[in-house]
Amino acid sequence: FFESGDSMWMEVWQDQETVPSFDLPHAITVPEGNYVFSTVHWHGDSAPSRLISTNLDIQYGKYFGGTLLQTDVTLNVNPNETLSLGARHVMQQIHMPAGNVSIHIESLDTSVNLTPDMYVRAQAQYDNISKAFALSLRYRWEYQPGSELLIVAGDDATLSGHYYQSHTSQFSVRLGRTFRL
């Protein structure tokens, strides 16, 4: 850890796991067996108080008879106390004797603090294997201490080519009140 609030660390470990046969995406089969994993893991964060902050997490090692490179990168932009924007990308590159798989998950987050007691938050996420797209929107207002209004809307869909196929849409409203005796 640094005086600036930035941090980084690294670790190396070895693990062992016995698994039954299972399938990865793209019909790549991992045979039943006893596997030994040697992994190097590095993580770094810049201070969240910065205008632009980042998180970077990298792992590389053996993976069920192949190798796995996994990265998790987040970029946050916080121009003021009102607005926050974030973009995240998680990648897994799996190289196996039977073939390769590349998994990507992207997400965008935004938060707007309208007042100290009222905010709007939104998140969108997509992954390339299931082609799943999810969107959520939350509005919260604490209109008096201990009392809140929460409105949540969301949609879960599949993006295939130029088509958006919604599976589940949700909408809820909650009024909450804290009672003290």
Coordinates of C-alpha atoms in Angstrom, one line a residue:
F1 CA 0.0 0.0 0.0
F2 CA 1.2 3.5 -0.8
E3 CA 0.6 6.9 0.8
S4 CA -1.5 7.8 -2.3
G5 CA -4.0 5.1 -1.5
D6 CA -2.8 2.9 -4.4
S7 CA -2.1 -0.7 -3.7
M8 CA -0.8 -3.9 -5.3
W9 CA 0.0 -7.4 -4.2
M10 CA 1.1 -10.7 -5.7
E11 CA 0.7 -14.3 -4.7
V12 CA 1.7 -17.7 -6.0
W13 CA 0.0 -20.9 -5.0
Q14 CA -0.3 -24.5 -5.9
D15 CA -3.5 -26.5 -5.5
Q16 CA -4.8 -30.0 -6.3
E17 CA -8.3 -31.1 -7.3
T18 CA -9.9 -34.3 -8.4
V19 CA -12.9 -33.8 -10.7
P20 CA -15.3 -35.9 -12.7
S21 CA -15.4 -35.2 -16.5
F22 CA -17.1 -31.9 -17.4
D23 CA -17.6 -29.7 -20.4
L24 CA -16.4 -26.2 -21.0
P25 CA -18.1 -23.9 -23.6
H26 CA -17.7 -25.0 -27.3
A27 CA -18.0 -28.7 -26.3
I28 CA -14.5 -28.9 -24.9
T29 CA -14.4 -31.8 -22.5
V30 CA -12.2 -31.9 -19.4
P31 CA -11.4 -35.5 -18.7
E32 CA -12.0 -37.0 -15.2
G33 CA -8.8 -36.9 -13.2
N34 CA -6.6 -35.5 -10.5
Y35 CA -5.1 -32.1 -11.5
V36 CA -2.4 -29.9 -10.0
F37 CA -2.7 -26.1 -10.4
S38 CA 0.2 -23.7 -10.1
T39 CA -1.0 -20.1 -10.3
V40 CA 0.5 -16.7 -10.3
H41 CA -1.9 -13.9 -9.2
W42 CA -1.2 -10.1 -9.3
H43 CA -3.6 -7.4 -8.2
G44 CA -3.4 -3.6 -8.3
D45 CA -5.7 -0.8 -7.4
S46 CA -5.4 2.9 -7.8
A47 CA -6.9 5.1 -5.1
P48 CA -10.7 5.5 -5.5
S49 CA -10.4 9.1 -4.5
R50 CA -8.8 9.9 -7.9
L51 CA -10.8 11.4 -10.8
I52 CA -10.0 8.2 -12.7
S53 CA -9.3 5.0 -10.8
T54 CA -8.5 1.5 -11.9
N55 CA -8.5 -2.1 -10.7
L56 CA -6.4 -4.7 -12.4
D57 CA -6.4 -8.4 -11.5
I58 CA -4.4 -11.0 -13.5
Q59 CA -4.1 -14.7 -12.9
Y60 CA -2.2 -17.2 -15.0
G61 CA -1.6 -20.9 -14.4
K62 CA -2.4 -24.5 -15.1
Y63 CA -6.0 -25.4 -15.6
F64 CA -7.3 -29.0 -15.8
G65 CA -4.5 -30.1 -18.2
G66 CA -4.3 -26.8 -20.0
T67 CA -3.7 -23.1 -19.0
L68 CA -5.9 -20.2 -17.9
L69 CA -5.2 -16.5 -18.3
Q70 CA -7.8 -14.5 -16.4
T71 CA -7.9 -10.7 -16.3
D72 CA -10.4 -8.4 -14.5
V73 CA -10.0 -4.7 -15.4
T74 CA -12.2 -1.9 -14.1
L75 CA -12.0 1.7 -15.0
N76 CA -13.9 4.2 -12.8
V77 CA -14.5 7.9 -13.5
N78 CA -15.6 10.0 -10.5
P79 CA -15.8 13.6 -11.7
N80 CA -17.6 14.8 -8.5
E81 CA -19.7 13.5 -5.6
T82 CA -22.8 13.5 -7.9
L83 CA -21.7 11.3 -10.8
S84 CA -19.8 8.0 -11.0
L85 CA -19.2 5.9 -14.1
G86 CA -17.6 2.5 -14.3
A87 CA -16.6 0.0 -17.0
R88 CA -15.4 -3.5 -16.3
H89 CA -14.1 -6.3 -18.5
V90 CA -13.5 -9.8 -17.3
M91 CA -11.7 -12.2 -19.7
Q92 CA -10.8 -15.9 -19.4
Q93 CA -8.5 -17.4 -22.1
I94 CA -8.6 -21.1 -21.6
H95 CA -6.1 -23.2 -23.7
M96 CA -6.8 -26.9 -23.5
P97 CA -5.5 -29.9 -25.6
A98 CA -9.0 -30.3 -27.1
G99 CA -9.4 -26.6 -28.0
N100 CA -9.5 -23.1 -26.8
V101 CA -12.2 -21.0 -25.1
S102 CA -12.3 -17.2 -24.8
I103 CA -14.9 -15.9 -22.3
H104 CA -15.6 -12.1 -22.1
I105 CA -18.0 -10.3 -19.7
E106 CA -18.4 -6.6 -20.1
S107 CA -20.4 -4.3 -17.8
L108 CA -21.1 -0.6 -17.5
D109 CA -22.2 1.0 -14.2
T110 CA -23.4 4.5 -13.5
S111 CA -24.5 6.2 -10.4
V112 CA -26.1 9.7 -10.0
N113 CA -26.5 11.1 -6.5
L114 CA -29.3 13.6 -7.0
T115 CA -29.3 14.7 -3.4
P116 CA -27.6 13.2 -0.3
D117 CA -30.8 11.2 0.2
M118 CA -31.7 10.3 -3.4
Y119 CA -29.8 8.4 -6.1
V120 CA -30.3 6.6 -9.4
R121 CA -28.1 3.6 -10.3
A122 CA -27.9 1.7 -13.6
Q123 CA -26.0 -1.4 -14.7
A124 CA -25.7 -3.2 -18.0
Q125 CA -23.9 -6.5 -18.5
Y126 CA -23.1 -8.8 -21.4
D127 CA -21.2 -12.1 -21.9
N128 CA -20.1 -13.6 -25.2
I129 CA -20.8 -17.3 -24.4
S130 CA -24.4 -17.2 -23.4
K131 CA -25.0 -13.9 -25.4
A132 CA -26.9 -12.8 -22.2
F133 CA -27.6 -9.1 -21.7
A134 CA -28.9 -7.8 -18.4
L135 CA -30.0 -4.3 -17.5
S136 CA -31.1 -2.9 -14.2
L137 CA -32.1 0.5 -12.9
R138 CA -32.6 1.5 -9.3
Y139 CA -34.0 4.7 -7.8
R140 CA -33.8 5.2 -4.0
W141 CA -35.1 8.1 -2.0
E142 CA -35.0 8.4 1.8
Y143 CA -37.7 11.0 2.0
Q144 CA -37.4 11.2 5.8
P145 CA -35.0 9.5 8.2
G146 CA -36.0 5.8 8.4
S147 CA -38.4 6.0 5.4
E148 CA -37.5 5.1 1.9
L149 CA -39.0 4.7 -1.6
L150 CA -37.2 2.1 -3.8
I151 CA -38.1 1.5 -7.4
V152 CA -36.3 -1.2 -9.4
A153 CA -36.7 -2.1 -13.0
G154 CA -34.7 -4.7 -14.9
D155 CA -34.6 -6.8 -18.1
D156 CA -32.8 -10.1 -19.0
A157 CA -32.3 -10.8 -22.6
T158 CA -30.3 -12.6 -25.3
L159 CA -28.5 -10.6 -28.0
S160 CA -28.1 -12.6 -31.1
G161 CA -26.9 -10.8 -34.2
H162 CA -29.1 -7.7 -34.5
Y163 CA -31.9 -9.3 -32.4
Y164 CA -32.8 -8.5 -28.8
Q165 CA -34.9 -11.2 -27.2
S166 CA -36.2 -10.3 -23.8
H167 CA -36.7 -13.2 -21.4
T168 CA -37.6 -11.6 -18.1
S169 CA -38.6 -8.1 -17.3
Q170 CA -39.2 -7.0 -13.7
F171 CA -40.5 -3.9 -12.0
S172 CA -41.0 -3.4 -8.3
V173 CA -41.8 -0.6 -5.9
R174 CA -41.1 -0.8 -2.2
L175 CA -42.0 1.7 0.6
G176 CA -40.0 1.1 3.7
R177 CA -40.4 2.5 7.2
T178 CA -38.2 1.9 10.3
F179 CA -40.1 1.7 13.6
R180 CA -38.3 2.1 16.8
L181 CA -39.8 1.5 20.2

